[in-house]
């Protein structure tokens, strides 16, 4: 078969729509797709997670990721909807009783492919803000004095709590990527 120079036979990129406009999450998704050599285009749209702003437990965290992926997909004209949701899950034998984890859901219109990332324990002062005062994580981080009052309140759109704890050795983006990789592993194994 001969191809003229005007014909484009390269495959079209798959469109991945993230159920968030959070720049850290968008960048993490794009980097994972690049590292997996998946020809892709990524866009973000804020969609409802249909779970509390501060998910507690595996079920709420997983449901938030699945719902974001589904709602992003159903905006139309996309190959995959992607949902990322962080939540606090009960883990026995920890100081606070909880770890912060991230769940990723990839949705192709029929099937969900789920991945989980690593977990870390919050400082006790932050955990108390969430569990005793009913604050969402970003509010609890500020209330506990981890971020100066005049600094941008959107810690989760920057380095995240993990960045504060590790002095940016592990940023929120770096922390989020394993969940995305695990969801792609689940999709490949399906």
PDB file of N, CA and C in Angstrom, residues 35-119:
ATOM      1  N   UNK A  35       4.268   8.019  30.410  1.00  0.00           N
ATOM      2  CA  UNK A  35       5.185   6.961  30.830  1.00  0.00           C
ATOM      3  C   UNK A  35       4.759   5.598  30.307  1.00  0.00           C
ATOM      4  N   UNK A  36       3.461   5.402  30.113  1.00  0.00           N
ATOM      5  CA  UNK A  36       2.956   4.149  29.553  1.00  0.00           C
ATOM      6  C   UNK A  36       2.939   4.171  28.024  1.00  0.00           C
ATOM      7  N   UNK A  37       3.415   5.258  27.439  1.00  0.00           N
ATOM      8  CA  UNK A  37       3.451   5.436  25.975  1.00  0.00           C
ATOM      9  C   UNK A  37       2.067   5.290  25.352  1.00  0.00           C
ATOM     10  N   UNK A  38       1.074   5.844  26.011  1.00  0.00           N
ATOM     11  CA  UNK A  38      -0.294   5.835  25.491  1.00  0.00           C
ATOM     12  C   UNK A  38      -0.540   7.170  24.811  1.00  0.00           C
ATOM     13  N   UNK A  39      -0.799   7.115  23.526  1.00  0.00           N
ATOM     14  CA  UNK A  39      -1.103   8.322  22.763  1.00  0.00           C
ATOM     15  C   UNK A  39      -2.428   8.863  23.273  1.00  0.00           C
ATOM     16  N   UNK A  40      -2.395  10.055  23.848  1.00  0.00           N
ATOM     17  CA  UNK A  40      -3.587  10.518  24.546  1.00  0.00           C
ATOM     18  C   UNK A  40      -3.705  12.029  24.537  1.00  0.00           C
ATOM     19  N   UNK A  41      -4.904  12.441  24.841  1.00  0.00           N
ATOM     20  CA  UNK A  41      -5.213  13.835  25.113  1.00  0.00           C
ATOM     21  C   UNK A  41      -5.971  13.824  26.437  1.00  0.00           C
ATOM     22  N   UNK A  42      -5.639  14.755  27.327  1.00  0.00           N
ATOM     23  CA  UNK A  42      -6.262  14.813  28.644  1.00  0.00           C
ATOM     24  C   UNK A  42      -6.972  16.143  28.805  1.00  0.00           C
ATOM     25  N   UNK A  43      -8.166  16.070  29.346  1.00  0.00           N
ATOM     26  CA  UNK A  43      -8.882  17.295  29.709  1.00  0.00           C
ATOM     27  C   UNK A  43      -9.549  17.065  31.051  1.00  0.00           C
ATOM     28  N   UNK A  44      -9.830  18.138  31.727  1.00  0.00           N
ATOM     29  CA  UNK A  44     -10.473  18.048  33.029  1.00  0.00           C
ATOM     30  C   UNK A  44     -11.768  18.820  33.072  1.00  0.00           C
ATOM     31  N   UNK A  45     -12.726  18.278  33.779  1.00  0.00           N
ATOM     32  CA  UNK A  45     -14.015  18.938  34.007  1.00  0.00           C
ATOM     33  C   UNK A  45     -14.402  18.677  35.453  1.00  0.00           C
ATOM     34  N   UNK A  46     -14.847  19.699  36.133  1.00  0.00           N
ATOM     35  CA  UNK A  46     -15.332  19.502  37.495  1.00  0.00           C
ATOM     36  C   UNK A  46     -16.687  18.816  37.438  1.00  0.00           C
ATOM     37  N   UNK A  47     -16.758  17.657  38.070  1.00  0.00           N
ATOM     38  CA  UNK A  47     -18.007  16.909  38.151  1.00  0.00           C
ATOM     39  C   UNK A  47     -18.237  16.530  39.611  1.00  0.00           C
ATOM     40  N   UNK A  48     -19.443  16.170  39.925  1.00  0.00           N
ATOM     41  CA  UNK A  48     -19.778  15.769  41.291  1.00  0.00           C
ATOM     42  C   UNK A  48     -19.227  14.383  41.590  1.00  0.00           C
ATOM     43  N   UNK A  49     -18.746  14.221  42.824  1.00  0.00           N
ATOM     44  CA  UNK A  49     -18.325  12.896  43.278  1.00  0.00           C
ATOM     45  C   UNK A  49     -19.481  12.173  43.963  1.00  0.00           C
ATOM     46  N   UNK A  50     -20.505  12.923  44.360  1.00  0.00           N
ATOM     47  CA  UNK A  50     -21.684  12.395  45.046  1.00  0.00           C
ATOM     48  C   UNK A  50     -21.336  11.706  46.366  1.00  0.00           C
ATOM     49  N   UNK A  51     -20.193  12.066  46.935  1.00  0.00           N
ATOM     50  CA  UNK A  51     -19.815  11.622  48.283  1.00  0.00           C
ATOM     51  C   UNK A  51     -19.479  12.875  49.082  1.00  0.00           C
ATOM     52  N   UNK A  52     -19.358  12.775  50.409  1.00  0.00           N
ATOM     53  CA  UNK A  52     -18.987  13.960  51.191  1.00  0.00           C
ATOM     54  C   UNK A  52     -17.661  14.563  50.718  1.00  0.00           C
ATOM     55  N   UNK A  53     -17.499  15.863  50.955  1.00  0.00           N
ATOM     56  CA  UNK A  53     -16.257  16.541  50.566  1.00  0.00           C
ATOM     57  C   UNK A  53     -15.031  15.886  51.174  1.00  0.00           C
ATOM     58  N   UNK A  54     -15.182  15.288  52.338  1.00  0.00           N
ATOM     59  CA  UNK A  54     -14.087  14.541  52.961  1.00  0.00           C
ATOM     60  C   UNK A  54     -14.526  13.083  53.087  1.00  0.00           C
ATOM     61  N   UNK A  55     -14.225  12.277  52.070  1.00  0.00           N
ATOM     62  CA  UNK A  55     -14.625  10.868  52.144  1.00  0.00           C
ATOM     63  C   UNK A  55     -13.924  10.153  53.305  1.00  0.00           C
ATOM     64  N   UNK A  56     -14.690   9.331  53.990  1.00  0.00           N
ATOM     65  CA  UNK A  56     -14.173   8.525  55.086  1.00  0.00           C
ATOM     66  C   UNK A  56     -14.478   7.065  54.754  1.00  0.00           C
ATOM     67  N   UNK A  57     -13.454   6.238  54.732  1.00  0.00           N
ATOM     68  CA  UNK A  57     -13.620   4.816  54.462  1.00  0.00           C
ATOM     69  C   UNK A  57     -13.383   4.476  53.003  1.00  0.00           C
ATOM     70  N   UNK A  58     -13.095   3.191  52.785  1.00  0.00           N
ATOM     71  CA  UNK A  58     -12.853   2.716  51.425  1.00  0.00           C
ATOM     72  C   UNK A  58     -14.076   2.898  50.542  1.00  0.00           C
ATOM     73  N   UNK A  59     -15.267   2.635  51.072  1.00  0.00           N
ATOM     74  CA  UNK A  59     -16.460   2.693  50.241  1.00  0.00           C
ATOM     75  C   UNK A  59     -16.701   4.103  49.692  1.00  0.00           C
ATOM     76  N   UNK A  60     -16.652   5.122  50.552  1.00  0.00           N
ATOM     77  CA  UNK A  60     -16.866   6.488  50.067  1.00  0.00           C
ATOM     78  C   UNK A  60     -15.753   6.916  49.108  1.00  0.00           C
ATOM     79  N   UNK A  61     -14.525   6.537  49.418  1.00  0.00           N
ATOM     80  CA  UNK A  61     -13.393   6.924  48.567  1.00  0.00           C
ATOM     81  C   UNK A  61     -13.526   6.280  47.188  1.00  0.00           C
ATOM     82  N   UNK A  62     -13.813   4.983  47.170  1.00  0.00           N
ATOM     83  CA  UNK A  62     -13.985   4.264  45.904  1.00  0.00           C
ATOM     84  C   UNK A  62     -15.202   4.774  45.144  1.00  0.00           C
ATOM     85  N   UNK A  63     -16.297   5.005  45.859  1.00  0.00           N
ATOM     86  CA  UNK A  63     -17.503   5.500  45.201  1.00  0.00           C
ATOM     87  C   UNK A  63     -17.268   6.876  44.594  1.00  0.00           C
ATOM     88  N   UNK A  64     -16.539   7.731  45.303  1.00  0.00           N
ATOM     89  CA  UNK A  64     -16.224   9.048  44.754  1.00  0.00           C
ATOM     90  C   UNK A  64     -15.433   8.956  43.467  1.00  0.00           C
ATOM     91  N   UNK A  65     -14.429   8.077  43.420  1.00  0.00           N
ATOM     92  CA  UNK A  65     -13.626   7.908  42.206  1.00  0.00           C
ATOM     93  C   UNK A  65     -14.479   7.354  41.069  1.00  0.00           C
ATOM     94  N   UNK A  66     -15.281   6.342  41.354  1.00  0.00           N
ATOM     95  CA  UNK A  66     -16.138   5.741  40.324  1.00  0.00           C
ATOM     96  C   UNK A  66     -17.143   6.758  39.780  1.00  0.00           C
ATOM     97  N   UNK A  67     -17.750   7.522  40.676  1.00  0.00           N
ATOM     98  CA  UNK A  67     -18.761   8.491  40.249  1.00  0.00           C
ATOM     99  C   UNK A  67     -18.126   9.602  39.419  1.00  0.00           C
ATOM    100  N   UNK A  68     -16.965  10.081  39.835  1.00  0.00           N
ATOM    101  CA  UNK A  68     -16.273  11.101  39.033  1.00  0.00           C
ATOM    102  C   UNK A  68     -15.955  10.563  37.632  1.00  0.00           C
ATOM    103  N   UNK A  69     -15.467   9.327  37.561  1.00  0.00           N
ATOM    104  CA  UNK A  69     -15.137   8.725  36.261  1.00  0.00           C
ATOM    105  C   UNK A  69     -16.387   8.600  35.393  1.00  0.00           C
ATOM    106  N   UNK A  70     -17.468   8.094  35.981  1.00  0.00           N
ATOM    107  CA  UNK A  70     -18.724   7.927  35.234  1.00  0.00           C
ATOM    108  C   UNK A  70     -19.260   9.279  34.764  1.00  0.00           C
ATOM    109  N   UNK A  71     -19.294  10.267  35.674  1.00  0.00           N
ATOM    110  CA  UNK A  71     -19.836  11.575  35.301  1.00  0.00           C
ATOM    111  C   UNK A  71     -18.970  12.259  34.243  1.00  0.00           C
ATOM    112  N   UNK A  72     -17.653  12.095  34.326  1.00  0.00           N
ATOM    113  CA  UNK A  72     -16.762  12.660  33.300  1.00  0.00           C
ATOM    114  C   UNK A  72     -17.008  11.981  31.951  1.00  0.00           C
ATOM    115  N   UNK A  73     -17.167  10.676  31.970  1.00  0.00           N
ATOM    116  CA  UNK A  73     -17.415   9.919  30.739  1.00  0.00           C
ATOM    117  C   UNK A  73     -18.724  10.360  30.081  1.00  0.00           C
ATOM    118  N   UNK A  74     -19.757  10.517  30.891  1.00  0.00           N
ATOM    119  CA  UNK A  74     -21.079  10.818  30.348  1.00  0.00           C
ATOM    120  C   UNK A  74     -21.234  12.264  29.881  1.00  0.00           C
ATOM    121  N   UNK A  75     -20.191  13.068  29.987  1.00  0.00           N
ATOM    122  CA  UNK A  75     -20.224  14.384  29.343  1.00  0.00           C
ATOM    123  C   UNK A  75     -20.146  14.237  27.827  1.00  0.00           C
ATOM    124  N   UNK A  76     -19.735  13.042  27.365  1.00  0.00           N
ATOM    125  CA  UNK A  76     -19.760  12.707  25.940  1.00  0.00           C
ATOM    126  C   UNK A  76     -18.443  12.899  25.222  1.00  0.00           C
ATOM    127  N   UNK A  77     -18.351  12.240  24.060  1.00  0.00           N
ATOM    128  CA  UNK A  77     -17.217  12.349  23.140  1.00  0.00           C
ATOM    129  C   UNK A  77     -15.870  12.112  23.817  1.00  0.00           C
ATOM    130  N   UNK A  78     -15.749  10.995  24.517  1.00  0.00           N
ATOM    131  CA  UNK A  78     -14.526  10.677  25.231  1.00  0.00           C
ATOM    132  C   UNK A  78     -14.334   9.161  25.209  1.00  0.00           C
ATOM    133  N   UNK A  79     -13.099   8.708  25.249  1.00  0.00           N
ATOM    134  CA  UNK A  79     -12.815   7.273  25.299  1.00  0.00           C
ATOM    135  C   UNK A  79     -12.887   6.738  26.731  1.00  0.00           C
ATOM    136  N   UNK A  80     -12.364   7.537  27.683  1.00  0.00           N
ATOM    137  CA  UNK A  80     -12.327   7.104  29.079  1.00  0.00           C
ATOM    138  C   UNK A  80     -12.650   8.266  30.007  1.00  0.00           C
ATOM    139  N   UNK A  81     -13.452   7.979  31.013  1.00  0.00           N
ATOM    140  CA  UNK A  81     -13.629   8.891  32.134  1.00  0.00           C
ATOM    141  C   UNK A  81     -12.690   8.443  33.236  1.00  0.00           C
ATOM    142  N   UNK A  82     -12.092   9.401  33.922  1.00  0.00           N
ATOM    143  CA  UNK A  82     -11.136   9.093  34.981  1.00  0.00           C
ATOM    144  C   UNK A  82     -11.576   9.809  36.252  1.00  0.00           C
ATOM    145  N   UNK A  83     -11.601   9.059  37.343  1.00  0.00           N
ATOM    146  CA  UNK A  83     -11.922   9.645  38.635  1.00  0.00           C
ATOM    147  C   UNK A  83     -10.794   9.403  39.612  1.00  0.00           C
ATOM    148  N   UNK A  84     -10.409  10.443  40.315  1.00  0.00           N
ATOM    149  CA  UNK A  84      -9.419  10.344  41.391  1.00  0.00           C
ATOM    150  C   UNK A  84     -10.055  10.888  42.653  1.00  0.00           C
ATOM    151  N   UNK A  85     -10.011  10.097  43.711  1.00  0.00           N
ATOM    152  CA  UNK A  85     -10.593  10.531  44.978  1.00  0.00           C
ATOM    153  C   UNK A  85      -9.674  10.110  46.112  1.00  0.00           C
ATOM    154  N   UNK A  86      -9.346  11.064  46.968  1.00  0.00           N
ATOM    155  CA  UNK A  86      -8.576  10.759  48.171  1.00  0.00           C
ATOM    156  C   UNK A  86      -9.521  10.725  49.352  1.00  0.00           C
ATOM    157  N   UNK A  87      -9.248   9.823  50.270  1.00  0.00           N
ATOM    158  CA  UNK A  87     -10.077   9.703  51.453  1.00  0.00           C
ATOM    159  C   UNK A  87      -9.290   9.131  52.615  1.00  0.00           C
ATOM    160  N   UNK A  88      -9.890   9.192  53.763  1.00  0.00           N
ATOM    161  CA  UNK A  88      -9.279   8.648  54.977  1.00  0.00           C
ATOM    162  C   UNK A  88      -9.932   7.307  55.265  1.00  0.00           C
ATOM    163  N   UNK A  89      -9.117   6.248  55.310  1.00  0.00           N
ATOM    164  CA  UNK A  89      -9.646   4.908  55.506  1.00  0.00           C
ATOM    165  C   UNK A  89      -9.156   4.341  56.834  1.00  0.00           C
ATOM    166  N   UNK A  90     -10.018   3.614  57.535  1.00  0.00           N
ATOM    167  CA  UNK A  90      -9.606   3.040  58.813  1.00  0.00           C
ATOM    168  C   UNK A  90      -8.539   1.968  58.607  1.00  0.00           C
ATOM    169  N   UNK A  91      -7.481   2.072  59.385  1.00  0.00           N
ATOM    170  CA  UNK A  91      -6.402   1.090  59.358  1.00  0.00           C
ATOM    171  C   UNK A  91      -6.007   0.809  60.803  1.00  0.00           C
ATOM    172  N   UNK A  92      -6.193  -0.426  61.247  1.00  0.00           N
ATOM    173  CA  UNK A  92      -5.853  -0.737  62.630  1.00  0.00           C
ATOM    174  C   UNK A  92      -4.354  -0.602  62.885  1.00  0.00           C
ATOM    175  N   UNK A  93      -4.023  -0.427  64.137  1.00  0.00           N
ATOM    176  CA  UNK A  93      -2.641  -0.363  64.620  1.00  0.00           C
ATOM    177  C   UNK A  93      -1.898   0.880  64.158  1.00  0.00           C
ATOM    178  N   UNK A  94      -2.646   1.904  63.721  1.00  0.00           N
ATOM    179  CA  UNK A  94      -2.028   3.189  63.396  1.00  0.00           C
ATOM    180  C   UNK A  94      -2.319   4.159  64.540  1.00  0.00           C
ATOM    181  N   UNK A  95      -1.548   5.211  64.620  1.00  0.00           N
ATOM    182  CA  UNK A  95      -1.669   6.192  65.702  1.00  0.00           C
ATOM    183  C   UNK A  95      -3.043   6.848  65.702  1.00  0.00           C
ATOM    184  N   UNK A  96      -3.519   7.273  64.535  1.00  0.00           N
ATOM    185  CA  UNK A  96      -4.807   7.964  64.442  1.00  0.00           C
ATOM    186  C   UNK A  96      -5.948   7.021  64.075  1.00  0.00           C
ATOM    187  N   UNK A  97      -5.615   5.823  63.609  1.00  0.00           N
ATOM    188  CA  UNK A  97      -6.632   4.872  63.170  1.00  0.00           C
ATOM    189  C   UNK A  97      -6.989   4.991  61.703  1.00  0.00           C
ATOM    190  N   UNK A  98      -6.317   5.926  60.968  1.00  0.00           N
ATOM    191  CA  UNK A  98      -6.657   6.159  59.565  1.00  0.00           C
ATOM    192  C   UNK A  98      -5.405   6.426  58.736  1.00  0.00           C
ATOM    193  N   UNK A  99      -5.489   6.072  57.447  1.00  0.00           N
ATOM    194  CA  UNK A  99      -4.490   6.480  56.465  1.00  0.00           C
ATOM    195  C   UNK A  99      -5.202   7.253  55.358  1.00  0.00           C
ATOM    196  N   UNK A 100      -4.519   8.213  54.802  1.00  0.00           N
ATOM    197  CA  UNK A 100      -4.998   8.934  53.629  1.00  0.00           C
ATOM    198  C   UNK A 100      -4.575   8.130  52.399  1.00  0.00           C
ATOM    199  N   UNK A 101      -5.534   7.769  51.547  1.00  0.00           N
ATOM    200  CA  UNK A 101      -5.239   6.998  50.338  1.00  0.00           C
ATOM    201  C   UNK A 101      -5.940   7.639  49.145  1.00  0.00           C
ATOM    202  N   UNK A 102      -5.463   7.303  47.959  1.00  0.00           N
ATOM    203  CA  UNK A 102      -6.087   7.780  46.726  1.00  0.00           C
ATOM    204  C   UNK A 102      -6.542   6.594  45.901  1.00  0.00           C
ATOM    205  N   UNK A 103      -7.755   6.709  45.382  1.00  0.00           N
ATOM    206  CA  UNK A 103      -8.316   5.696  44.489  1.00  0.00           C
ATOM    207  C   UNK A 103      -8.454   6.306  43.101  1.00  0.00           C
ATOM    208  N   UNK A 104      -8.133   5.514  42.086  1.00  0.00           N
ATOM    209  CA  UNK A 104      -8.338   5.926  40.695  1.00  0.00           C
ATOM    210  C   UNK A 104      -9.308   4.955  40.043  1.00  0.00           C
ATOM    211  N   UNK A 105     -10.274   5.490  39.326  1.00  0.00           N
ATOM    212  CA  UNK A 105     -11.203   4.683  38.537  1.00  0.00           C
ATOM    213  C   UNK A 105     -11.103   5.124  37.082  1.00  0.00           C
ATOM    214  N   UNK A 106     -10.893   4.165  36.196  1.00  0.00           N
ATOM    215  CA  UNK A 106     -10.973   4.387  34.752  1.00  0.00           C
ATOM    216  C   UNK A 106     -12.280   3.760  34.290  1.00  0.00           C
ATOM    217  N   UNK A 107     -13.064   4.485  33.503  1.00  0.00           N
ATOM    218  CA  UNK A 107     -14.360   3.992  33.061  1.00  0.00           C
ATOM    219  C   UNK A 107     -14.456   4.139  31.552  1.00  0.00           C
ATOM    220  N   UNK A 108     -14.761   3.028  30.875  1.00  0.00           N
ATOM    221  CA  UNK A 108     -14.841   3.029  29.410  1.00  0.00           C
ATOM    222  C   UNK A 108     -16.280   3.034  28.903  1.00  0.00           C
ATOM    223  N   UNK A 109     -17.216   3.309  29.789  1.00  0.00           N
ATOM    224  CA  UNK A 109     -18.626   3.303  29.421  1.00  0.00           C
ATOM    225  C   UNK A 109     -19.322   2.025  29.834  1.00  0.00           C
ATOM    226  N   UNK A 110     -18.537   1.004  30.151  1.00  0.00           N
ATOM    227  CA  UNK A 110     -19.081  -0.286  30.567  1.00  0.00           C
ATOM    228  C   UNK A 110     -18.451  -0.788  31.856  1.00  0.00           C
ATOM    229  N   UNK A 111     -17.127  -0.733  31.904  1.00  0.00           N
ATOM    230  CA  UNK A 111     -16.381  -1.355  32.992  1.00  0.00           C
ATOM    231  C   UNK A 111     -15.526  -0.333  33.727  1.00  0.00           C
ATOM    232  N   UNK A 112     -15.465  -0.499  35.048  1.00  0.00           N
ATOM    233  CA  UNK A 112     -14.569   0.298  35.880  1.00  0.00           C
ATOM    234  C   UNK A 112     -13.294  -0.500  36.111  1.00  0.00           C
ATOM    235  N   UNK A 113     -12.162   0.165  36.032  1.00  0.00           N
ATOM    236  CA  UNK A 113     -10.861  -0.420  36.343  1.00  0.00           C
ATOM    237  C   UNK A 113     -10.303   0.410  37.498  1.00  0.00           C
ATOM    238  N   UNK A 114     -10.050  -0.253  38.620  1.00  0.00           N
ATOM    239  CA  UNK A 114      -9.749   0.441  39.874  1.00  0.00           C
ATOM    240  C   UNK A 114      -8.296   0.234  40.283  1.00  0.00           C
ATOM    241  N   UNK A 115      -7.682   1.298  40.768  1.00  0.00           N
ATOM    242  CA  UNK A 115      -6.340   1.226  41.344  1.00  0.00           C
ATOM    243  C   UNK A 115      -6.286   2.045  42.621  1.00  0.00           C
ATOM    244  N   UNK A 116      -5.462   1.597  43.539  1.00  0.00           N
ATOM    245  CA  UNK A 116      -5.254   2.325  44.794  1.00  0.00           C
ATOM    246  C   UNK A 116      -3.787   2.710  44.890  1.00  0.00           C
ATOM    247  N   UNK A 117      -3.547   3.844  45.525  1.00  0.00           N
ATOM    248  CA  UNK A 117      -2.186   4.304  45.734  1.00  0.00           C
ATOM    249  C   UNK A 117      -1.723   4.011  47.153  1.00  0.00           C
ATOM    250  N   UNK A 118      -0.535   4.472  47.471  1.00  0.00           N
ATOM    251  CA  UNK A 118      -0.011   4.276  48.823  1.00  0.00           C
ATOM    252  C   UNK A 118      -0.803   5.105  49.824  1.00  0.00           C
ATOM    253  N   UNK A 119      -0.602   4.835  51.087  1.00  0.00           N
ATOM    254  CA  UNK A 119      -1.290   5.572  52.132  1.00  0.00           C
ATOM    255  C   UNK A 119      -0.301   6.148  53.127  1.00  0.00           C
TER     256      UNK A 119
END
